[in-house]
Short mmCIF file of C-alpha atoms and ligand atoms in Angstrom, two decimals:
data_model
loop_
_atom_site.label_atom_id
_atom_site.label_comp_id
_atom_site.label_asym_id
_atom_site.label_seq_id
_atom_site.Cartn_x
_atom_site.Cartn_y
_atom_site.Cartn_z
CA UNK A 18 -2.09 -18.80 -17.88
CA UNK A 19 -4.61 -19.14 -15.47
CA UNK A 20 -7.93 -20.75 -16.99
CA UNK A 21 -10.14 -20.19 -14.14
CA UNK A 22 -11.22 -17.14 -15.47
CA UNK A 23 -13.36 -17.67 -18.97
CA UNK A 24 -14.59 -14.42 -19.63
CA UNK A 25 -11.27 -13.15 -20.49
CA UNK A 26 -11.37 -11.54 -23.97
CA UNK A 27 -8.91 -13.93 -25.38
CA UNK A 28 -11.65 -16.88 -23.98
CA UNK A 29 -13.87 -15.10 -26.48
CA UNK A 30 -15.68 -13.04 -23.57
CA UNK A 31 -14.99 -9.62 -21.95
CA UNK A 32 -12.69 -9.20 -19.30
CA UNK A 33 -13.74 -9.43 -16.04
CA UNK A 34 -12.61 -6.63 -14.42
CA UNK A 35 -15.38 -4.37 -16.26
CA UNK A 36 -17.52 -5.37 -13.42
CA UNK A 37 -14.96 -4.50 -10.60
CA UNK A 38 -16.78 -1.28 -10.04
CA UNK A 39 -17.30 -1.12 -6.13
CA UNK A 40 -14.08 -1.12 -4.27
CA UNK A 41 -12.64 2.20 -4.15
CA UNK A 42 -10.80 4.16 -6.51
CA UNK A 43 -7.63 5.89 -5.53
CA UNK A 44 -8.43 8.42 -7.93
CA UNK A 45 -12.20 8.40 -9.13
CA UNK A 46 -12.88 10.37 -12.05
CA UNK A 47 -16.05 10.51 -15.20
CA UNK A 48 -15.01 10.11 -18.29
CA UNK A 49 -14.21 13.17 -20.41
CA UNK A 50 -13.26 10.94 -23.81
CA UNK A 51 -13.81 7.33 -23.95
CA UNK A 52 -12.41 6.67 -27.45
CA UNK A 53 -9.25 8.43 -26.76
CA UNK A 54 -8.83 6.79 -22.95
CA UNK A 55 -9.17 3.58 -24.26
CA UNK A 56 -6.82 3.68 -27.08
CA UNK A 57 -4.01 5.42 -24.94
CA UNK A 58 -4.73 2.56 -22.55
CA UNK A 59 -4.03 -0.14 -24.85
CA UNK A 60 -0.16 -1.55 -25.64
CA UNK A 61 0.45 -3.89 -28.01
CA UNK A 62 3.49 -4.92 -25.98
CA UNK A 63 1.13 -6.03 -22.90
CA UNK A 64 -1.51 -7.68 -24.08
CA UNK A 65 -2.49 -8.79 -20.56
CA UNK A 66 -2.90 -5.65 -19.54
CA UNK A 67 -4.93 -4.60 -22.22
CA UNK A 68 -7.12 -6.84 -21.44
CA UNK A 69 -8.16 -5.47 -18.50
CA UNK A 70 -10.88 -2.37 -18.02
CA UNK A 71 -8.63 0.35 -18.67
CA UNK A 72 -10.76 2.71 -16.14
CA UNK A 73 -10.31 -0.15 -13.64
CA UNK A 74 -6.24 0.08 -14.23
CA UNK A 75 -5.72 3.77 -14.29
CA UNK A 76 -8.05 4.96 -11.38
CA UNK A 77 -6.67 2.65 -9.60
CA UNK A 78 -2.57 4.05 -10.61
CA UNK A 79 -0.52 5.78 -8.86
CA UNK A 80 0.80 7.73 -11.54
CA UNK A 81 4.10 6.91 -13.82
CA UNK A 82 3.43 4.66 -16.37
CA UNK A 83 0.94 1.89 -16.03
CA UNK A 84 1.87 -0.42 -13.19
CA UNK A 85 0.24 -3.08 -14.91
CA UNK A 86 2.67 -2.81 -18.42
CA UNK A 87 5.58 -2.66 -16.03
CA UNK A 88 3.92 -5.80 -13.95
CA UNK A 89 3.65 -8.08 -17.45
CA UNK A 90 6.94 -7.07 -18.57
CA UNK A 91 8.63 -8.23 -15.69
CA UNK A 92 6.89 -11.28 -15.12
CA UNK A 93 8.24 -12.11 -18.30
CA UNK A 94 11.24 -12.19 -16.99
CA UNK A 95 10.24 -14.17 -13.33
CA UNK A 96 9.34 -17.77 -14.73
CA UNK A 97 6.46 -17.71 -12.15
CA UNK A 98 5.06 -21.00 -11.58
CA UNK A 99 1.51 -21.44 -9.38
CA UNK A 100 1.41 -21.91 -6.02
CA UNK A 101 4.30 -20.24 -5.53
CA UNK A 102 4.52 -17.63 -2.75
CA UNK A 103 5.34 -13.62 -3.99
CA UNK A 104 5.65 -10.70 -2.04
CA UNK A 105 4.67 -7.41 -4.25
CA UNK A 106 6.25 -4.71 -1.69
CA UNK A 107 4.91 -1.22 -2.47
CA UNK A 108 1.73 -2.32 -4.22
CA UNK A 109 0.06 0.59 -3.81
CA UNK A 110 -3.25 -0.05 -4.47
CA UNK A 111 -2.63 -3.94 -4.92
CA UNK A 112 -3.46 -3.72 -8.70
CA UNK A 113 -0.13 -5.60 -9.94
CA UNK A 114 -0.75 -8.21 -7.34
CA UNK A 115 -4.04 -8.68 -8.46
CA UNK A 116 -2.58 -9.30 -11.62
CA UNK A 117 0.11 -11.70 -10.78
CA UNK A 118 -2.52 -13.71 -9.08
CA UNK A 119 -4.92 -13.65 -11.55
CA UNK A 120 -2.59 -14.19 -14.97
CA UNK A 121 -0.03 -16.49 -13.26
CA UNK A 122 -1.92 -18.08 -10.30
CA UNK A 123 0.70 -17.53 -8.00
CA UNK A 124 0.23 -16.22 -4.02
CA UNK A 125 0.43 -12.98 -3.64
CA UNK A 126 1.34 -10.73 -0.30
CA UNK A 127 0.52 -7.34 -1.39
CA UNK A 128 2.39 -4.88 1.06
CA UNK A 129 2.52 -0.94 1.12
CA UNK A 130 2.97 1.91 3.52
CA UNK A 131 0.79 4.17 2.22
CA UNK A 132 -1.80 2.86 0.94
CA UNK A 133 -4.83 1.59 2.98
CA UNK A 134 -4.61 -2.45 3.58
CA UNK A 135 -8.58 -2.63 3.97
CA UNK A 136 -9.51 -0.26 0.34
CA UNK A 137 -6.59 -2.94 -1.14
CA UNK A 138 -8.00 -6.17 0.16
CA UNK A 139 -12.11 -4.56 -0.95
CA UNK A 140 -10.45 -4.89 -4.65
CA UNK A 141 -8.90 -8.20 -4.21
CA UNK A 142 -12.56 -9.46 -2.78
CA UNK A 143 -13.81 -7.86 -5.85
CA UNK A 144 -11.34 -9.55 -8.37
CA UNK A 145 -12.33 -13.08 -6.30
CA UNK A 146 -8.53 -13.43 -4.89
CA UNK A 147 -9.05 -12.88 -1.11
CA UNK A 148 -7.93 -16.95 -1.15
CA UNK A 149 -4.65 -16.10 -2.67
CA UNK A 150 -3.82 -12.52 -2.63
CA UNK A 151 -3.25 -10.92 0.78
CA UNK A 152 -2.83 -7.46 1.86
CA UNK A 153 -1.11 -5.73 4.28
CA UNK A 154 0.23 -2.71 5.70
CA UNK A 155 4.35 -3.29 6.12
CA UNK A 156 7.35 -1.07 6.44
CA UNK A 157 10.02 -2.46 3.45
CA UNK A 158 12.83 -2.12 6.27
CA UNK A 159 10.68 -4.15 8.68
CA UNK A 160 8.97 -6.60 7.03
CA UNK A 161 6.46 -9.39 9.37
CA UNK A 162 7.47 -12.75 7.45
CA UNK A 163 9.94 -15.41 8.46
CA UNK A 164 13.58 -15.84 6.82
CA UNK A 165 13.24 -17.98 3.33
CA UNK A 166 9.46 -17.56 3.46
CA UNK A 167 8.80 -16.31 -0.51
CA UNK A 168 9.81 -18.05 -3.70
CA UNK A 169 10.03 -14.63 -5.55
CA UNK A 170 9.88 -10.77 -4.74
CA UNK A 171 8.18 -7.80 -7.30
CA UNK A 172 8.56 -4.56 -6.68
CA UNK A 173 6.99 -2.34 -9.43
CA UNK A 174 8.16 1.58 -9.63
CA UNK A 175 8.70 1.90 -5.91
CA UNK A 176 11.95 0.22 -5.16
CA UNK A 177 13.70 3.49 -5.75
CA UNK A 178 12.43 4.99 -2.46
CA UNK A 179 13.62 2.22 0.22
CA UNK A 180 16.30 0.35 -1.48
CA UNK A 181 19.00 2.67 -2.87
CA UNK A 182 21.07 2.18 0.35
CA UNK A 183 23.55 -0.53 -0.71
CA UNK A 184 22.82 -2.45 2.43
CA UNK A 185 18.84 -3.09 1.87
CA UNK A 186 19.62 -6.05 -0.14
CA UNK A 187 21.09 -8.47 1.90
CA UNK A 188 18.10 -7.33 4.57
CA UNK A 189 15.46 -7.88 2.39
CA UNK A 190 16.60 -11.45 0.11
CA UNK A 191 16.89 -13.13 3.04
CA UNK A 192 12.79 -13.56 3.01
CA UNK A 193 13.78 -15.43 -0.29
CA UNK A 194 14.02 -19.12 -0.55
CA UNK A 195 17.74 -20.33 -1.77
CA UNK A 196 17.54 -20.00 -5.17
CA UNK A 197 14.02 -17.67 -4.89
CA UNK A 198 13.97 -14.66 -7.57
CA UNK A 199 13.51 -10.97 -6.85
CA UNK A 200 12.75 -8.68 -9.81
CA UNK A 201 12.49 -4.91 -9.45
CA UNK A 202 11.13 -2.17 -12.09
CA UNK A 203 11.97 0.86 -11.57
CA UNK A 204 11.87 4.70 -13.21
CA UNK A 205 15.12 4.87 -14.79
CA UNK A 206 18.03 6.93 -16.34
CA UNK A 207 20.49 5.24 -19.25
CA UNK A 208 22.72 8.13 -18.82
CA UNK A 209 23.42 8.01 -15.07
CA UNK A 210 23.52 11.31 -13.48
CA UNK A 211 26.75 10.16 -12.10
CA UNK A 212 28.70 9.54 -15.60
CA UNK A 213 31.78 11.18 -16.31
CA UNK A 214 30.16 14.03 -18.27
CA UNK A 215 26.57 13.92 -17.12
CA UNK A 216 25.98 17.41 -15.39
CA UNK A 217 23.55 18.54 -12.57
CA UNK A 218 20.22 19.69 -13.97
CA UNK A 219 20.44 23.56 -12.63
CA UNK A 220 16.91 24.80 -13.78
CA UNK A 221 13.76 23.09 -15.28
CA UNK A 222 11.90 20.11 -14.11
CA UNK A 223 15.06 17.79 -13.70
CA UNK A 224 16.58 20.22 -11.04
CA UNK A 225 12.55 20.88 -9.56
CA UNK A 226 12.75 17.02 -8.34
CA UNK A 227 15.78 17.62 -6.57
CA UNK A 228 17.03 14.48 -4.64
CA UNK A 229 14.43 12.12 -6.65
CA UNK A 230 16.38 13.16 -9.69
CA UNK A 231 19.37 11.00 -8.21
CA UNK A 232 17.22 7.61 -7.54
CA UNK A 233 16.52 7.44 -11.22
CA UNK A 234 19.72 5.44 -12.16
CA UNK A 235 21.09 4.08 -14.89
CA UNK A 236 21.26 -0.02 -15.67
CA UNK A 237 24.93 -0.19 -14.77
CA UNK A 238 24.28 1.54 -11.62
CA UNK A 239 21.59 -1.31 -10.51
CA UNK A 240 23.47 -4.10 -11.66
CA UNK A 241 26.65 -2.76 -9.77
CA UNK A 242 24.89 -1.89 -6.92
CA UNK A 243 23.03 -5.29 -6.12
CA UNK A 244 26.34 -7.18 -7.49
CA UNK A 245 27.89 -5.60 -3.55
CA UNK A 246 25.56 -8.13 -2.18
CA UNK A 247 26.68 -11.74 -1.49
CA UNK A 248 23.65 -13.18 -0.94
CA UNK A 249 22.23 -12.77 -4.64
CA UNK A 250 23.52 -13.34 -8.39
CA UNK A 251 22.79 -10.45 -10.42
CA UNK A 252 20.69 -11.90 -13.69
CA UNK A 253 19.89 -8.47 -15.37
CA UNK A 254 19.77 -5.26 -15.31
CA UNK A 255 18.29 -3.25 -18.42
CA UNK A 256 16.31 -0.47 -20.03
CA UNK A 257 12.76 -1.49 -20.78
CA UNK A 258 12.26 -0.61 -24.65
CA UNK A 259 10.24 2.24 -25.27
CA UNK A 260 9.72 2.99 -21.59
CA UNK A 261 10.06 6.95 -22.10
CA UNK A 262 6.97 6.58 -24.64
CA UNK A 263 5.20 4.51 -22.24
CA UNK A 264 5.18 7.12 -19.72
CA UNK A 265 4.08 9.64 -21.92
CA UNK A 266 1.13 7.28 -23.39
CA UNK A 267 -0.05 7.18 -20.12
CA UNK A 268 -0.28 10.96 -19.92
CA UNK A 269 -2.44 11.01 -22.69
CA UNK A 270 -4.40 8.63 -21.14
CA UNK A 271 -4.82 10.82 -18.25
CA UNK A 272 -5.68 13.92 -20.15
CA UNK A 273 -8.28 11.86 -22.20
CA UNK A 274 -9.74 10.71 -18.95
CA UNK A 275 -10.06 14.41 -17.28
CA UNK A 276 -10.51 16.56 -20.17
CA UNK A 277 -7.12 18.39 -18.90
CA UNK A 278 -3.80 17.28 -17.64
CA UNK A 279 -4.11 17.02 -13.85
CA UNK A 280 -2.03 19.19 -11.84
CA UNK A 281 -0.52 15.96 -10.53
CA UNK A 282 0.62 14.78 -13.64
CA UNK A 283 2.42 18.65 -15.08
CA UNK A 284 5.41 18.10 -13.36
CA UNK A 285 5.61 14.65 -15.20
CA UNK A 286 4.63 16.27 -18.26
CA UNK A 287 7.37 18.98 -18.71
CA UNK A 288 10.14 16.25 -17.21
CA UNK A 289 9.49 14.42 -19.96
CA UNK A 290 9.79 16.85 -22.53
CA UNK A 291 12.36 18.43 -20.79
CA UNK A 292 16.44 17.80 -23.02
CA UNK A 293 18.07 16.67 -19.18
CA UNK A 294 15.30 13.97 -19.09
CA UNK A 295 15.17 12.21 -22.88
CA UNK A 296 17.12 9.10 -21.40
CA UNK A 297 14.39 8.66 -18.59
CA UNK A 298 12.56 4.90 -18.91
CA UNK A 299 12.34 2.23 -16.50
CA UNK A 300 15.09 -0.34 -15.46
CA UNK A 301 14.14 -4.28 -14.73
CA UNK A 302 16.67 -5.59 -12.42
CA UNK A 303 16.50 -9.19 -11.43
CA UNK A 304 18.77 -11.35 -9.25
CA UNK A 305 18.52 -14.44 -7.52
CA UNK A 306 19.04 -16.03 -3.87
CA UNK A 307 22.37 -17.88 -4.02
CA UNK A 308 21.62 -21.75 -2.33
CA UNK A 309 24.53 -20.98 -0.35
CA UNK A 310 24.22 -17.34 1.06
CA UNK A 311 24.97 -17.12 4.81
CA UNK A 312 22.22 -16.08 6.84
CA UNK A 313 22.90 -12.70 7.93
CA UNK A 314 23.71 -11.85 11.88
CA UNK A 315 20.95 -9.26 12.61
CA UNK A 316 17.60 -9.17 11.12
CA UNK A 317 14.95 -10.51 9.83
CA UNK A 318 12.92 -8.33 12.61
CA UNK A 319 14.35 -4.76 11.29
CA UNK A 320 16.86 -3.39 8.78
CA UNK A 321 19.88 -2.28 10.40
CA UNK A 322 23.02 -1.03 8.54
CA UNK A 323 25.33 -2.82 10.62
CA UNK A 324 23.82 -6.57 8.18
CA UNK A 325 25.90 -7.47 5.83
C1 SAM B 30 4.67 5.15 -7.05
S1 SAM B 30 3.88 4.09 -5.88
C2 SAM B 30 3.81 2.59 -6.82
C3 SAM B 30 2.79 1.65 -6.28
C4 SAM B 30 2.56 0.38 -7.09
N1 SAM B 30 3.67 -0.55 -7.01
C5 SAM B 30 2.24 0.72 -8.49
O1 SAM B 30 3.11 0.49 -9.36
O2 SAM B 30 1.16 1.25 -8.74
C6 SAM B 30 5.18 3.75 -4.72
C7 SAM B 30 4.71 2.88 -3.56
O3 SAM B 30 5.85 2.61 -2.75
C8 SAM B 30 5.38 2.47 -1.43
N2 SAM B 30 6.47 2.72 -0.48
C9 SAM B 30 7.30 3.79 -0.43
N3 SAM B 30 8.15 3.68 0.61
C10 SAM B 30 7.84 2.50 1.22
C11 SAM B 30 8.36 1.82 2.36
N4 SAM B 30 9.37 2.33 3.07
N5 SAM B 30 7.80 0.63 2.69
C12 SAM B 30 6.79 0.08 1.98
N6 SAM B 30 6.26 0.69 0.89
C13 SAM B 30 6.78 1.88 0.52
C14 SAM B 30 4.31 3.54 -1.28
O4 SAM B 30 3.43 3.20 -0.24
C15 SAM B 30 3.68 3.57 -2.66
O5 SAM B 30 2.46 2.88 -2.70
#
């Protein structure tokens, strides 16, 4: 735990982050019902995350669950040690790499496509990281950092939408160290939709997602599909407990927040609720750099399909 930082509650203060109130919002909104906002915002599982100024965390979310409940659990899983170098690819709005920095005191590179490198690196100033959390704009299949550079990789609930070609793998672990760690959480199915038995959705919110419907796979898929690349050792791959309840807590939250469900949030809403979608959760995959994986041919500069 970092202890640079008294005024967290469990320090006997209040957190912090209830004066982060300048930087940006990616989605500002006044509070409709603070009682009910703040309880939906709290999870016993993540007491980290609790911690933190709940209208902080959500305006700052990207919707799903809470980015930071999925950050915790999976650095539970990452042995981070500080100083060490992490790249969060598809931060969004940098919020989980604040986090990392701040609760584990590890470097953070905090890299998205769509969301604005300058409104990310305002919040990091704001949190007091810009010395060890940096952001940046960056494609995840061409990535600006040198071959063994990080000691681990996060990617929280947006691995699903760059890496489900089997080849992204061995492009993007070799920016690991030998023996570095990269952990992924992801929105999840444990009854792939490929499963002997497991049928199309036709009709309903599962089918309205279309392809997206497809990237939500099960455990066995992830482990299986990372296991086709050399380079790594597959630790695990498995169903966070209680992620489908997760994802609807943080509903409420929303609805608490805007006096309504936002229209953002009502396809979310009926998928979850929907029969096709009552295995939904998230997945935490994690694997680790073999010391003795072969550098591959092409890259680092760009993904190509032809690595290997
Ligand atoms: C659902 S958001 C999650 C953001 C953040 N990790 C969080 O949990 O709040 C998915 C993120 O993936 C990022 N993303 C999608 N495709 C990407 C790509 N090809 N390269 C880099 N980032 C990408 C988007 O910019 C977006 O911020």
């Amino acid at each position: 735990m970092n202890s640079n930082f008294p005024d967290r509650p469990d320090a006997g203060g209040r957190h912090d982050s209830f004066a982060w109130t300048q930087a940006p919002r990616v989605h500002p909104a006044a509070m409709q019902d603070r009682e009910a906002f703040e309880a939906a915002m709290r999870h016993p599982r993540y007491p980290r995350s609790s911690a933190y100024c709940p209208k902080w965390v959500f305006s700052n979310s990207m919707g799903g669950p809470i980015n930071l409940w999925l950050a915790e659990e999976l650095a539970a899983r990452m042995d981070f040690l500080p100083g060490q170098r992490v790249l969060d690819l598809g931060c969004g709005s940098a919020t989980s790499s604040i986090f990392l920095g701040r609760e584990f005191g590890v470097e953070v590179w905090a890299a998205d496509l769509w969301i604005d490198p300058h409104a990310n690196r305002q919040r990091i100033v704001e949190a007091g990281l810009d010395k060890s959390v940096f952001a940046l704009s960056a494609e995840a299949h061409r990535l600006p950092f040198a071959r063994g550079f990080f000691d681990a990789i996060v990617s929280i609930d947006a691995y699903h939408y760059f890496g489900t070609e089997v080849r992204y793998l061995s492009y993007l672990s070799q920016f690991l160290r030998p023996g570095g760690r990269i952990g992924i959480v992801v929105p999840a199915n444990g009854v792939d939709p490929d499963d002997p038995g497991s049928e199309p959705p036709k009709a309903g919110p599962a089918a309205e997602i279309g392809a997206d419907w497809y990237t939500f796979r099960s455990p066995r898929w992830w482990w299986r599909h990372w296991s086709r690349t050399p380079a790594v050792a597959v630790e695990l791959a498995e169903m966070i407990e209680g992620g489908l309840d997760d994802w609807r807590q943080t509903l409420d939250a929303a609805t608490a927040l805007y006096g309504a469900l936002p229209a953002l949030a009502e396809l979310d809403a009926r998928l979850l609720e929907d029969e096709a979608a009552q295995a939904l959760g998230f997945c935490l995959v994690v694997a680790s750099r073999r010391p003795d994986a072969p550098s591959p041919f092409f890259g680092p500069d760009e993904f190509e399909t032809r690595i290997a």
